[in-house]
Amino acid sequence: MKVYIGIFINQQTTMYIQRYFKKTLLIISMIVSYVSNAQSISGNIAAFDSDAALSYSNVDIYKGDDLVASVLADKEGNFTVKLDTGTYRAEINYAGYKTIAQTIHVKDDETIDFGLKEDPESEYVIEEAEEDFQRLPAALPRH
């Protein structure tokens, strides 16, 4: 009697394992396909007139009215944002410069460069800082 019960449990266990394995493979394949849909937007932010990098500019990405990503550009003005395929609005901000808002259609990895213009009505004034190796714009509060 113990032999028959052991065989019955093994057959039932084998069927359960097969069903579980199929479901697990289905879930793993769905996760892999979702992750592979992620795209990235990268680019550079610079002053429109001088092409000087605008270090640490703010890049906000909206889908509709919802903020979905917010990153800072690096020291050279470069940024990268990972997004799903779709349509987004990018807003680029830097003290002393006019904010840019642009619609972006993400299908593949995209590279987009932005040139910001100085904002004469800003509470910040742009001054050039002299350094031995390059000229950098600096935003200082108006007095």
mmCIF file of C-alpha atoms in Angstrom:
data_model
loop_
_atom_site.group_PDB
_atom_site.id
_atom_site.type_symbol
_atom_site.label_atom_id
_atom_site.label_comp_id
_atom_site.label_asym_id
_atom_site.label_seq_id
_atom_site.Cartn_x
_atom_site.Cartn_y
_atom_site.Cartn_z
ATOM 1 C CA MET A 1 0.000 0.000 0.000
ATOM 2 C CA LYS A 2 2.805 2.415 0.759
ATOM 3 C CA VAL A 3 4.302 1.786 -2.668
ATOM 4 C CA TYR A 4 1.079 2.789 -4.464
ATOM 5 C CA ILE A 5 0.668 5.958 -2.394
ATOM 6 C CA GLY A 6 4.277 6.908 -3.161
ATOM 7 C CA ILE A 7 3.731 6.481 -6.906
ATOM 8 C CA PHE A 8 0.457 8.441 -6.792
ATOM 9 C CA ILE A 9 2.110 11.358 -4.954
ATOM 10 C CA ASN A 10 5.014 11.371 -7.409
ATOM 11 C CA GLN A 11 2.700 11.544 -10.443
ATOM 12 C CA GLN A 12 0.620 14.274 -8.854
ATOM 13 C CA THR A 13 3.755 16.183 -7.842
ATOM 14 C CA THR A 14 5.173 15.859 -11.356
ATOM 15 C CA MET A 15 2.000 17.336 -12.881
ATOM 16 C CA TYR A 16 2.073 20.201 -10.373
ATOM 17 C CA ILE A 17 5.733 20.924 -11.156
ATOM 18 C CA GLN A 18 5.012 20.976 -14.902
ATOM 19 C CA ARG A 19 2.146 23.457 -14.461
ATOM 20 C CA TYR A 20 4.214 25.598 -12.093
ATOM 21 C CA PHE A 21 7.178 25.558 -14.500
ATOM 22 C CA LYS A 22 5.008 26.704 -17.426
ATOM 23 C CA LYS A 23 3.530 29.572 -15.385
ATOM 24 C CA THR A 24 6.974 30.596 -14.174
ATOM 25 C CA LEU A 25 8.325 30.690 -17.735
ATOM 26 C CA LEU A 26 5.354 32.787 -18.835
ATOM 27 C CA ILE A 27 5.913 35.308 -16.018
ATOM 28 C CA ILE A 28 9.658 35.518 -16.702
ATOM 29 C CA SER A 29 9.071 36.123 -20.427
ATOM 30 C CA MET A 30 6.556 38.888 -19.621
ATOM 31 C CA ILE A 31 9.056 40.581 -17.291
ATOM 32 C CA VAL A 32 11.836 40.382 -19.871
ATOM 33 C CA SER A 33 9.624 41.884 -22.593
ATOM 34 C CA TYR A 34 8.548 44.727 -20.255
ATOM 35 C CA VAL A 35 12.135 45.551 -19.284
ATOM 36 C CA SER A 36 13.276 45.481 -22.910
ATOM 37 C CA ASN A 37 10.725 48.240 -23.742
ATOM 38 C CA ALA A 38 12.628 50.787 -21.639
ATOM 39 C CA GLN A 39 14.264 53.467 -23.784
ATOM 40 C CA SER A 40 16.552 56.315 -22.831
ATOM 41 C CA ILE A 41 16.753 59.975 -23.718
ATOM 42 C CA SER A 42 20.167 61.554 -23.449
ATOM 43 C CA GLY A 43 21.622 64.846 -24.508
ATOM 44 C CA ASN A 44 23.459 68.007 -23.597
ATOM 45 C CA ILE A 45 22.320 71.365 -22.229
ATOM 46 C CA ALA A 46 24.300 74.461 -23.191
ATOM 47 C CA ALA A 47 23.935 78.226 -23.460
ATOM 48 C CA PHE A 48 22.409 79.075 -26.854
ATOM 49 C CA ASP A 49 24.759 81.992 -27.617
ATOM 50 C CA SER A 50 28.078 80.610 -26.372
ATOM 51 C CA ASP A 51 27.673 76.810 -26.354
ATOM 52 C CA ALA A 52 29.026 76.834 -22.778
ATOM 53 C CA ALA A 53 27.790 73.797 -20.824
ATOM 54 C CA LEU A 54 25.060 74.611 -18.312
ATOM 55 C CA SER A 55 26.244 72.379 -15.485
ATOM 56 C CA TYR A 56 23.616 70.795 -13.261
ATOM 57 C CA SER A 57 20.608 71.990 -15.259
ATOM 58 C CA ASN A 58 17.289 70.512 -14.187
ATOM 59 C CA VAL A 59 15.478 68.174 -16.625
ATOM 60 C CA ASP A 60 11.829 67.403 -15.774
ATOM 61 C CA ILE A 61 9.896 64.840 -17.842
ATOM 62 C CA TYR A 62 6.081 64.843 -17.833
ATOM 63 C CA LYS A 63 3.558 62.370 -19.242
ATOM 64 C CA GLY A 64 0.402 64.432 -19.482
ATOM 65 C CA ASP A 65 0.333 66.463 -16.269
ATOM 66 C CA ASP A 66 2.240 63.844 -14.241
ATOM 67 C CA LEU A 67 5.930 64.315 -13.467
ATOM 68 C CA VAL A 68 7.528 60.940 -14.304
ATOM 69 C CA ALA A 69 11.243 61.801 -14.041
ATOM 70 C CA SER A 70 13.458 64.604 -12.805
ATOM 71 C CA VAL A 71 17.246 64.538 -13.228
ATOM 72 C CA LEU A 72 20.158 66.939 -13.029
ATOM 73 C CA ALA A 73 22.624 67.260 -15.867
ATOM 74 C CA ASP A 74 26.235 66.551 -14.937
ATOM 75 C CA LYS A 75 29.155 69.007 -14.836
ATOM 76 C CA GLU A 76 29.396 69.025 -18.659
ATOM 77 C CA GLY A 77 25.624 69.518 -19.124
ATOM 78 C CA ASN A 78 24.977 65.871 -20.129
ATOM 79 C CA PHE A 79 21.890 63.975 -18.951
ATOM 80 C CA THR A 80 20.231 60.574 -19.409
ATOM 81 C CA VAL A 81 16.662 59.541 -18.536
ATOM 82 C CA LYS A 82 15.180 56.037 -18.943
ATOM 83 C CA LEU A 83 11.565 56.053 -20.194
ATOM 84 C CA ASP A 84 9.002 53.712 -21.698
ATOM 85 C CA THR A 85 7.923 54.185 -25.309
ATOM 86 C CA GLY A 86 5.471 57.077 -25.567
ATOM 87 C CA THR A 87 5.007 60.835 -25.803
ATOM 88 C CA TYR A 88 6.432 63.098 -23.098
ATOM 89 C CA ARG A 89 7.045 66.786 -22.396
ATOM 90 C CA ALA A 90 10.562 67.779 -21.338
ATOM 91 C CA GLU A 91 11.140 70.985 -19.374
ATOM 92 C CA ILE A 92 14.721 72.231 -19.008
ATOM 93 C CA ASN A 93 15.490 74.807 -16.277
ATOM 94 C CA TYR A 94 18.647 76.718 -15.368
ATOM 95 C CA ALA A 95 18.896 79.852 -13.200
ATOM 96 C CA GLY A 96 19.165 83.004 -15.310
ATOM 97 C CA TYR A 97 17.943 81.289 -18.499
ATOM 98 C CA LYS A 98 14.512 80.854 -20.084
ATOM 99 C CA THR A 99 12.848 77.495 -19.458
ATOM 100 C CA ILE A 100 12.436 75.281 -22.516
ATOM 101 C CA ALA A 101 9.425 72.955 -22.882
ATOM 102 C CA GLN A 102 9.492 70.460 -25.751
ATOM 103 C CA THR A 103 7.349 67.465 -26.720
ATOM 104 C CA ILE A 104 9.367 64.280 -27.179
ATOM 105 C CA HIS A 105 8.199 61.097 -28.927
ATOM 106 C CA VAL A 106 10.176 58.155 -27.531
ATOM 107 C CA LYS A 107 10.398 55.121 -29.815
ATOM 108 C CA ASP A 108 14.052 54.156 -29.468
ATOM 109 C CA ASP A 109 17.002 55.568 -27.584
ATOM 110 C CA GLU A 110 17.002 59.286 -28.416
ATOM 111 C CA THR A 111 19.667 62.009 -28.253
ATOM 112 C CA ILE A 112 18.402 65.569 -27.863
ATOM 113 C CA ASP A 113 20.536 68.653 -27.227
ATOM 114 C CA PHE A 114 19.062 71.845 -25.778
ATOM 115 C CA GLY A 115 20.301 75.435 -26.091
ATOM 116 C CA LEU A 116 18.924 77.812 -23.458
ATOM 117 C CA LYS A 117 18.717 81.573 -23.974
ATOM 118 C CA GLU A 118 19.454 84.084 -21.232
ATOM 119 C CA ASP A 119 16.380 85.530 -19.508
ATOM 120 C CA PRO A 120 16.815 89.304 -19.071
ATOM 121 C CA GLU A 121 13.794 89.383 -16.719
ATOM 122 C CA SER A 122 15.232 86.744 -14.410
ATOM 123 C CA GLU A 123 16.105 87.597 -10.822
ATOM 124 C CA TYR A 124 19.554 86.192 -11.672
ATOM 125 C CA VAL A 125 22.210 87.968 -13.711
ATOM 126 C CA ILE A 126 24.674 86.013 -15.859
ATOM 127 C CA GLU A 127 28.347 86.876 -15.421
ATOM 128 C CA GLU A 128 31.325 85.261 -17.082
ATOM 129 C CA ALA A 129 33.824 83.673 -14.701
ATOM 130 C CA GLU A 130 37.377 83.575 -16.030
ATOM 131 C CA GLU A 131 39.372 80.411 -15.498
ATOM 132 C CA ASP A 132 42.676 79.313 -16.979
ATOM 133 C CA PHE A 133 41.133 76.585 -19.099
ATOM 134 C CA GLN A 134 37.606 77.742 -19.991
ATOM 135 C CA ARG A 135 34.873 80.353 -19.546
ATOM 136 C CA LEU A 136 31.833 79.271 -17.542
ATOM 137 C CA PRO A 137 28.540 81.164 -17.130
ATOM 138 C CA ALA A 138 27.647 81.849 -13.512
ATOM 139 C CA ALA A 139 24.163 82.836 -12.299
ATOM 140 C CA LEU A 140 24.176 85.337 -9.432
ATOM 141 C CA PRO A 141 21.137 86.897 -7.684
ATOM 142 C CA ARG A 142 20.351 90.472 -8.762
ATOM 143 C CA HIS A 143 20.760 93.116 -6.024
#
